[in-house]
Amino acid sequence: MAILVLSGPSGAGKSTIINNAAPYIGSYYFSISTTTRAPRNGEMHGKEYYFVSKEEFEADIQAGNFLEYAKVHDNYYGTSLKPVNEALQEGKLVIFDIDVQGHKLVREKLDDITTSIFITPPTLSELERRLNLRSLDDDSIIQRRVANAKKEIESIKEFDFVIINDTIEQATKEFIAISNAARLKRSHKEIDNIVKYWKN
Ligand code: 5GP
């Protein structure tokens, strides 16, 4: 059972890195989050996110359906518990793209099976350049994401690894190495079993 948490500003290249690394990291489940933010051009319900209303999201919170959730840029984002549990049972590496608050919550609950990476472009101005280049968001949203990135970088020390995404090739290589190591992390329960077996 292993979890890999990825955090870092929108525009850090997380999805590109995962897509490039996919053939080299074994069987994994990429957790599709639920959000109340509006879909961007080209985003589809059930692919990038499950897009729901604020009321639906709050009902899910009440029902205890989330492993973790947070408010980011004034919208709710959350990880549903059920598919994550299923994928863990199937022995898949479960990958989360969640913010630094989500990382804290996952650590509190599942620390012993969690490995985490903070991914960032080399500088704040490079982040701004990339967000403008992909032109998915209008100016005020980009400014909000940049402000949020400035805040998120303060949590960088809470992560096991930091990937500076300068070139996508190098960042992908580092991601593959960390993903394969994450799989080798033993839960406390597995270690207890190893010790029991070892003593017999
Ligand atoms: P975006 O709107 O660019 O897709 O995502 C904005 C931020 O929300 C990113 O930092 C992303 O990692 C974070 N995020 C996406 N899904 C979740 C989630 O399920 N939980 C938490 N805590 N953060 C999430």
PDB file of C-alpha atoms and ligand atoms in Angstrom, residues 6-11 14 31-35 37 40 43 49 57 66 68-73 75-80 96-103 105 134 137 145 148 152, ligand 1:
ATOM      1  CA  LEU A   6       2.157  15.757  -5.355  1.00  0.00           C
ATOM      2  CA  SER A   7       1.745  19.393  -4.474  1.00  0.00           C
ATOM      3  CA  GLY A   8       2.908  22.591  -6.073  1.00  0.00           C
ATOM      4  CA  PRO A   9       1.425  25.542  -7.889  1.00  0.00           C
ATOM      5  CA  SER A  10      -0.948  25.096 -10.804  1.00  0.00           C
ATOM      6  CA  GLY A  11       1.343  25.496 -13.805  1.00  0.00           C
ATOM      7  CA  LYS A  14       2.443  18.139 -12.577  1.00  0.00           C
ATOM      8  CA  SER A  31      -7.031  10.099  -7.729  1.00  0.00           C
ATOM      9  CA  ILE A  32      -9.645  12.236  -9.469  1.00  0.00           C
ATOM     10  CA  SER A  33     -10.674  14.973  -7.064  1.00  0.00           C
ATOM     11  CA  THR A  34     -14.082  16.539  -6.653  1.00  0.00           C
ATOM     12  CA  THR A  35     -14.277  20.319  -6.957  1.00  0.00           C
ATOM     13  CA  ARG A  37     -14.657  25.272  -9.357  1.00  0.00           C
ATOM     14  CA  ARG A  40     -11.767  25.063 -17.765  1.00  0.00           C
ATOM     15  CA  GLU A  43     -11.948  19.762 -19.007  1.00  0.00           C
ATOM     16  CA  TYR A  49     -12.263  16.383 -11.808  1.00  0.00           C
ATOM     17  CA  PHE A  57     -19.851  19.093  -1.978  1.00  0.00           C
ATOM     18  CA  PHE A  66     -13.770  12.633   1.876  1.00  0.00           C
ATOM     19  CA  GLU A  68      -9.418  15.119   2.925  1.00  0.00           C
ATOM     20  CA  TYR A  69     -10.735  18.357   1.507  1.00  0.00           C
ATOM     21  CA  ALA A  70      -9.660  21.978   1.451  1.00  0.00           C
ATOM     22  CA  LYS A  71     -10.658  25.374   0.182  1.00  0.00           C
ATOM     23  CA  VAL A  72      -8.237  26.574  -2.482  1.00  0.00           C
ATOM     24  CA  HIS A  73      -8.740  29.881  -4.355  1.00  0.00           C
ATOM     25  CA  ASN A  75     -13.359  26.735  -4.202  1.00  0.00           C
ATOM     26  CA  TYR A  76     -13.657  23.407  -2.486  1.00  0.00           C
ATOM     27  CA  TYR A  77     -11.416  20.532  -3.571  1.00  0.00           C
ATOM     28  CA  GLY A  78     -11.587  17.060  -2.036  1.00  0.00           C
ATOM     29  CA  THR A  79     -10.425  13.458  -2.331  1.00  0.00           C
ATOM     30  CA  SER A  80     -13.119  10.784  -2.112  1.00  0.00           C
ATOM     31  CA  PHE A  96      -2.778  12.580  -5.397  1.00  0.00           C
ATOM     32  CA  ASP A  97      -2.448  16.034  -6.903  1.00  0.00           C
ATOM     33  CA  ILE A  98      -3.558  18.043  -3.896  1.00  0.00           C
ATOM     34  CA  ASP A  99      -2.595  21.307  -2.235  1.00  0.00           C
ATOM     35  CA  VAL A 100      -0.360  21.714   0.816  1.00  0.00           C
ATOM     36  CA  GLN A 101      -3.334  21.636   3.222  1.00  0.00           C
ATOM     37  CA  GLY A 102      -4.437  18.306   1.727  1.00  0.00           C
ATOM     38  CA  HIS A 103      -0.893  16.972   2.120  1.00  0.00           C
ATOM     39  CA  LEU A 105      -4.261  15.979   6.300  1.00  0.00           C
ATOM     40  CA  ARG A 134      -0.931  28.254 -21.337  1.00  0.00           C
ATOM     41  CA  ASP A 137      -7.163  31.326 -17.082  1.00  0.00           C
ATOM     42  CA  ARG A 145      -2.759  31.462  -8.456  1.00  0.00           C
ATOM     43  CA  ASN A 148      -1.388  31.253  -3.678  1.00  0.00           C
ATOM     44  CA  GLU A 152       2.322  27.404  -0.697  1.00  0.00           C
TER      45      GLU A 152
HETATM   46  P1  5GP B   1      -6.610  23.660 -10.204  1.00  0.00           P
HETATM   47  O1  5GP B   1      -7.786  24.557  -9.982  1.00  0.00           O
HETATM   48  O2  5GP B   1      -5.462  24.360 -10.851  1.00  0.00           O
HETATM   49  O3  5GP B   1      -6.993  22.389 -10.912  1.00  0.00           O
HETATM   50  O4  5GP B   1      -6.111  23.207  -8.755  1.00  0.00           O
HETATM   51  C1  5GP B   1      -5.883  24.167  -7.765  1.00  0.00           C
HETATM   52  C2  5GP B   1      -5.192  23.549  -6.572  1.00  0.00           C
HETATM   53  O5  5GP B   1      -6.070  22.606  -5.914  1.00  0.00           O
HETATM   54  C3  5GP B   1      -3.932  22.766  -6.907  1.00  0.00           C
HETATM   55  O6  5GP B   1      -2.938  23.175  -5.956  1.00  0.00           O
HETATM   56  C4  5GP B   1      -4.323  21.333  -6.690  1.00  0.00           C
HETATM   57  O7  5GP B   1      -3.225  20.558  -6.270  1.00  0.00           O
HETATM   58  C5  5GP B   1      -5.344  21.473  -5.574  1.00  0.00           C
HETATM   59  N1  5GP B   1      -6.242  20.311  -5.485  1.00  0.00           N
HETATM   60  C6  5GP B   1      -6.805  19.612  -6.496  1.00  0.00           C
HETATM   61  N2  5GP B   1      -7.540  18.606  -6.027  1.00  0.00           N
HETATM   62  C7  5GP B   1      -7.449  18.638  -4.670  1.00  0.00           C
HETATM   63  C8  5GP B   1      -7.992  17.822  -3.610  1.00  0.00           C
HETATM   64  O8  5GP B   1      -8.716  16.856  -3.808  1.00  0.00           O
HETATM   65  N3  5GP B   1      -7.676  18.202  -2.341  1.00  0.00           N
HETATM   66  C9  5GP B   1      -6.870  19.256  -2.063  1.00  0.00           C
HETATM   67  N4  5GP B   1      -6.596  19.519  -0.784  1.00  0.00           N
HETATM   68  N5  5GP B   1      -6.341  20.040  -3.036  1.00  0.00           N
HETATM   69  C10 5GP B   1      -6.628  19.731  -4.327  1.00  0.00           C
END
